[in-house]
């Protein structure tokens, strides 16, 4: 092993796909001979794996980089690299805004990370922002950060063109990991003691095995049969593409969680059309009807954006009424921020004032909290299966785990350990957490 290679420390921002990418980068760097550093202070190279989806996500990277500037000045030889979606999107502008950055690298270039780090010690301002539409990082054994639950990317990129979204710019065209690799990796995870796996993709319904033509429903079915002792989750489904055959697989296979994350973004068909989402409010509700018919106890979660271009008070009311109709378990809720390079940035005016966007978002959050509290209260008195994940933050004698619906449960845990599947009788509920006792 080359002991002169600098050790690395990675900060991860953003979505589950970024967390999975960090595990891939750790594996690639260790294979080249870099050691992981225990903290930033002892690292020879600090990497920021960045997210560009919303403006505040990009601002967070900026604030973080400002803090790194002093560290870089004090520590001669320290290499700083920004990788992931922000550099793919901001490109060389990053060197103008943060001149102390040594290199930038896009999501398709991680196989060359080690050489970029080595070269950065000689040459400054290296950029590798190539797209590689075949890169899936298949065959890389990720360095897993957990021991109970793992992320398993099944595809990368996105071929949709939602007007607000920068992902197709930052992550490029869709490509799927081969059917065999995904199934093999799931079997390996189960054999090494993992209890849960989440199959990841921006739009998993577009999964297509290039060789056999098999789709995501077939993949999910095969993974669940090959690793029957693991809980299987997946994200994200697109409402225009989720199929009855996929929902039937979820309904039939006992180890696939009865939980579907189905981002709707808005309850107004006019806004959905402007967002270029490819479905109306009515079509979304039809899909919800189909899902609930096949899986009556399913938990449905969503993403919502307040204040998209031209949104009126009536459009906003339609979002609230859709939330009341569907009764989402939980939601990820945002206010709209323009992302340069997107269709909306080029063609629409960001004309809802920020204060109004924030006020509408607050109404959405308040309504979601009321709905979640109601749904969670209905759980009191029931017994649910909980996968214990960790000690609870409140007390070492309590464990925190999740139900199939991904609801957090805190329960007295003296007789159990993380990784155990425990039947818990629910005795209390807030809008975000259930509490209970082992049954
Ligand atoms: N692929 C997923 C889908 O189609 O729903 C989600 C991708 S995106 C990383 C996650 C969420 O961020 C989106 O569902 C949307 O709610 C939100 N989002 C994306 N772009 C946004 C923007 N410009 N402003 C506010 N929220 C945004
Ligand atoms: Fe973005 Fe739409 Fe693709 Fe999701 S489906 S990543 S929101 S473009």
CSV table of N, CA, C and O and ligand atoms in Angstrom, one decimal, residues 15 51-55 158 160 162-167 201-203 236-239 261-265 277 302-306 308 332-339 342, ligand 1:
chain,number,residue,atom,x,y,z
A,15,UNK,N,-29.4,14.0,-0.5
A,15,UNK,CA,-30.3,12.9,-0.5
A,15,UNK,C,-29.6,11.5,-0.2
A,15,UNK,O,-28.4,11.5,-0.1
A,51,UNK,N,-25.1,18.9,-2.6
A,51,UNK,CA,-26.4,18.8,-3.1
A,51,UNK,C,-26.9,20.1,-3.7
A,51,UNK,O,-26.7,21.1,-3.1
A,52,UNK,N,-27.5,20.1,-4.9
A,52,UNK,CA,-27.8,21.3,-5.6
A,52,UNK,C,-29.3,21.5,-5.8
A,52,UNK,O,-29.8,22.3,-6.5
A,53,UNK,N,-30.1,20.6,-5.2
A,53,UNK,CA,-31.5,20.5,-5.5
A,53,UNK,C,-32.3,21.8,-5.2
A,53,UNK,O,-33.1,22.3,-5.9
A,54,UNK,N,-32.0,22.4,-4.0
A,54,UNK,CA,-32.6,23.7,-3.6
A,54,UNK,C,-31.6,24.7,-3.3
A,54,UNK,O,-30.5,24.4,-3.0
A,55,UNK,N,-32.0,26.0,-3.4
A,55,UNK,CA,-31.0,27.1,-3.3
A,55,UNK,C,-30.4,27.0,-1.9
A,55,UNK,O,-29.2,27.2,-1.7
A,158,UNK,N,-31.7,10.8,-14.5
A,158,UNK,CA,-33.1,11.0,-14.7
A,158,UNK,C,-33.4,11.5,-16.1
A,158,UNK,O,-32.8,12.5,-16.5
A,160,UNK,N,-36.5,12.4,-16.9
A,160,UNK,CA,-37.7,13.4,-16.9
A,160,UNK,C,-37.2,14.8,-17.0
A,160,UNK,O,-36.0,15.0,-16.9
A,162,UNK,N,-38.8,17.6,-15.2
A,162,UNK,CA,-39.7,18.5,-14.3
A,162,UNK,C,-39.1,19.9,-14.3
A,162,UNK,O,-37.9,20.0,-14.2
A,163,UNK,N,-40.0,20.9,-14.5
A,163,UNK,CA,-39.6,22.2,-14.8
A,163,UNK,C,-38.7,22.8,-13.7
A,163,UNK,O,-37.8,23.6,-14.0
A,164,UNK,N,-38.9,22.4,-12.4
A,164,UNK,CA,-38.2,23.0,-11.3
A,164,UNK,C,-36.8,22.3,-11.0
A,164,UNK,O,-36.1,22.8,-10.2
A,165,UNK,N,-36.6,21.2,-11.6
A,165,UNK,CA,-35.6,20.2,-11.0
A,165,UNK,C,-34.2,20.2,-11.8
A,165,UNK,O,-34.2,20.1,-13.0
A,166,UNK,N,-33.2,20.3,-11.0
A,166,UNK,CA,-31.8,20.4,-11.6
A,166,UNK,C,-31.2,19.0,-11.7
A,166,UNK,O,-30.1,18.9,-12.3
A,167,UNK,N,-31.9,18.0,-11.2
A,167,UNK,CA,-31.2,16.6,-11.2
A,167,UNK,C,-30.8,16.1,-12.6
A,167,UNK,O,-29.7,15.6,-12.7
A,201,UNK,N,-33.4,5.1,-6.6
A,201,UNK,CA,-33.3,5.7,-8.0
A,201,UNK,C,-34.1,6.9,-8.0
A,201,UNK,O,-35.1,7.1,-7.2
A,202,UNK,N,-33.9,7.9,-8.9
A,202,UNK,CA,-34.7,9.1,-9.0
A,202,UNK,C,-36.1,8.8,-9.4
A,202,UNK,O,-37.0,9.5,-9.1
A,203,UNK,N,-36.2,7.8,-10.3
A,203,UNK,CA,-37.5,7.4,-10.7
A,203,UNK,C,-37.4,5.8,-11.0
A,203,UNK,O,-37.2,5.4,-12.1
A,236,UNK,N,-37.3,6.6,-5.5
A,236,UNK,CA,-38.6,7.2,-5.5
A,236,UNK,C,-39.4,6.8,-6.6
A,236,UNK,O,-38.9,6.6,-7.7
A,237,UNK,N,-40.8,6.7,-6.4
A,237,UNK,CA,-41.7,6.3,-7.5
A,237,UNK,C,-42.2,7.6,-8.1
A,237,UNK,O,-42.5,8.6,-7.4
A,238,UNK,N,-42.4,7.6,-9.4
A,238,UNK,CA,-43.0,8.8,-10.0
A,238,UNK,C,-44.5,8.5,-10.3
A,238,UNK,O,-44.8,7.4,-10.8
A,239,UNK,N,-45.4,9.4,-9.9
A,239,UNK,CA,-46.8,9.1,-10.0
A,239,UNK,C,-47.3,8.8,-11.4
A,239,UNK,O,-48.2,8.0,-11.6
A,261,UNK,N,-43.4,6.1,-1.3
A,261,UNK,CA,-43.2,7.5,-1.4
A,261,UNK,C,-43.5,8.0,-2.8
A,261,UNK,O,-42.9,7.6,-3.8
A,262,UNK,N,-44.6,8.8,-2.9
A,262,UNK,CA,-45.1,9.2,-4.2
A,262,UNK,C,-45.2,10.7,-4.3
A,262,UNK,O,-46.3,11.3,-4.0
A,263,UNK,N,-44.1,11.4,-4.7
A,263,UNK,CA,-44.1,12.9,-4.7
A,263,UNK,C,-45.2,13.5,-5.6
A,263,UNK,O,-45.2,13.1,-6.8
A,264,UNK,N,-46.0,14.4,-5.1
A,264,UNK,CA,-47.1,15.0,-5.9
A,264,UNK,C,-46.7,16.4,-6.3
A,264,UNK,O,-47.1,16.9,-7.3
A,265,UNK,N,-46.0,17.1,-5.4
A,265,UNK,CA,-45.5,18.5,-5.6
A,265,UNK,C,-46.6,19.5,-5.5
A,265,UNK,O,-46.4,20.6,-4.9
A,277,UNK,N,-44.9,17.8,-14.9
A,277,UNK,CA,-44.9,16.5,-14.2
A,277,UNK,C,-45.5,15.3,-14.9
A,277,UNK,O,-45.3,14.2,-14.6
A,302,UNK,N,-45.1,11.9,0.7
A,302,UNK,CA,-45.0,12.7,-0.6
A,302,UNK,C,-44.0,13.8,-0.4
A,302,UNK,O,-43.4,14.1,0.7
A,303,UNK,N,-43.7,14.5,-1.5
A,303,UNK,CA,-43.0,15.8,-1.5
A,303,UNK,C,-43.9,16.9,-2.0
A,303,UNK,O,-44.7,16.6,-3.0
A,304,UNK,N,-43.8,18.1,-1.4
A,304,UNK,CA,-44.7,19.2,-1.8
A,304,UNK,C,-43.8,20.5,-2.0
A,304,UNK,O,-42.9,20.7,-1.2
A,305,UNK,N,-44.2,21.2,-3.0
A,305,UNK,CA,-43.5,22.5,-3.3
A,305,UNK,C,-44.5,23.6,-3.2
A,305,UNK,O,-45.5,23.6,-3.9
A,306,UNK,N,-44.3,24.6,-2.3
A,306,UNK,CA,-45.1,25.8,-2.2
A,306,UNK,C,-44.6,26.9,-3.0
A,306,UNK,O,-43.4,27.1,-3.1
A,308,UNK,N,-44.7,27.7,-6.4
A,308,UNK,CA,-44.1,27.5,-7.8
A,308,UNK,C,-44.7,28.7,-8.6
A,308,UNK,O,-45.7,29.3,-8.3
A,332,UNK,N,-42.2,15.6,2.7
A,332,UNK,CA,-41.1,16.5,2.7
A,332,UNK,C,-41.6,17.8,2.0
A,332,UNK,O,-42.1,17.7,0.9
A,333,UNK,N,-41.5,18.9,2.7
A,333,UNK,CA,-42.2,20.1,2.2
A,333,UNK,C,-41.2,21.2,2.0
A,333,UNK,O,-40.3,21.5,2.9
A,334,UNK,N,-41.2,21.9,0.9
A,334,UNK,CA,-40.3,22.9,0.5
A,334,UNK,C,-41.0,24.1,-0.1
A,334,UNK,O,-42.1,24.0,-0.6
A,335,UNK,N,-40.3,25.3,-0.1
A,335,UNK,CA,-40.8,26.3,-0.9
A,335,UNK,C,-39.9,26.4,-2.2
A,335,UNK,O,-38.7,26.1,-2.1
A,336,UNK,N,-40.5,26.9,-3.3
A,336,UNK,CA,-39.8,26.8,-4.6
A,336,UNK,C,-38.6,27.8,-4.6
A,336,UNK,O,-38.7,28.9,-4.2
A,337,UNK,N,-37.5,27.3,-5.1
A,337,UNK,CA,-36.4,28.2,-5.4
A,337,UNK,C,-35.9,27.9,-6.8
A,337,UNK,O,-35.8,26.7,-7.2
A,338,UNK,N,-35.7,29.0,-7.6
A,338,UNK,CA,-35.3,28.8,-9.0
A,338,UNK,C,-33.9,28.1,-9.0
A,338,UNK,O,-33.0,28.5,-8.3
A,339,UNK,N,-33.8,27.1,-9.9
A,339,UNK,CA,-32.5,26.5,-10.1
A,339,UNK,C,-32.0,26.9,-11.5
A,339,UNK,O,-32.7,26.5,-12.5
A,342,UNK,N,-32.7,25.0,-15.3
A,342,UNK,CA,-33.9,24.3,-15.4
A,342,UNK,C,-34.9,24.9,-16.4
A,342,UNK,O,-34.7,26.1,-16.8
B,1,LIG,N1,-36.9,12.1,-8.1
B,1,LIG,C1,-37.8,12.5,-7.1
B,1,LIG,C2,-39.2,12.8,-7.7
B,1,LIG,O1,-39.4,12.8,-8.9
B,1,LIG,O2,-40.0,13.1,-7.0
B,1,LIG,C3,-37.3,13.6,-6.3
B,1,LIG,C4,-36.1,14.3,-6.7
B,1,LIG,S1,-35.7,15.8,-5.8
B,1,LIG,C5,-34.1,15.4,-5.4
B,1,LIG,C6,-36.5,15.8,-4.2
B,1,LIG,C7,-37.5,16.8,-4.0
B,1,LIG,O3,-37.0,18.1,-4.0
B,1,LIG,C8,-38.6,17.0,-5.2
B,1,LIG,O4,-39.5,16.0,-5.1
B,1,LIG,C9,-39.1,18.4,-4.9
B,1,LIG,O5,-40.2,18.3,-4.0
B,1,LIG,C10,-37.9,19.1,-4.3
B,1,LIG,N2,-37.4,20.1,-5.2
B,1,LIG,C11,-36.7,19.8,-6.3
B,1,LIG,N3,-36.4,21.0,-7.0
B,1,LIG,C12,-36.8,22.0,-6.2
B,1,LIG,C13,-36.8,23.4,-6.3
B,1,LIG,N4,-36.2,24.0,-7.3
B,1,LIG,N5,-37.4,24.1,-5.3
B,1,LIG,C14,-37.9,23.5,-4.3
B,1,LIG,N6,-38.0,22.2,-4.1
B,1,LIG,C15,-37.5,21.4,-5.1
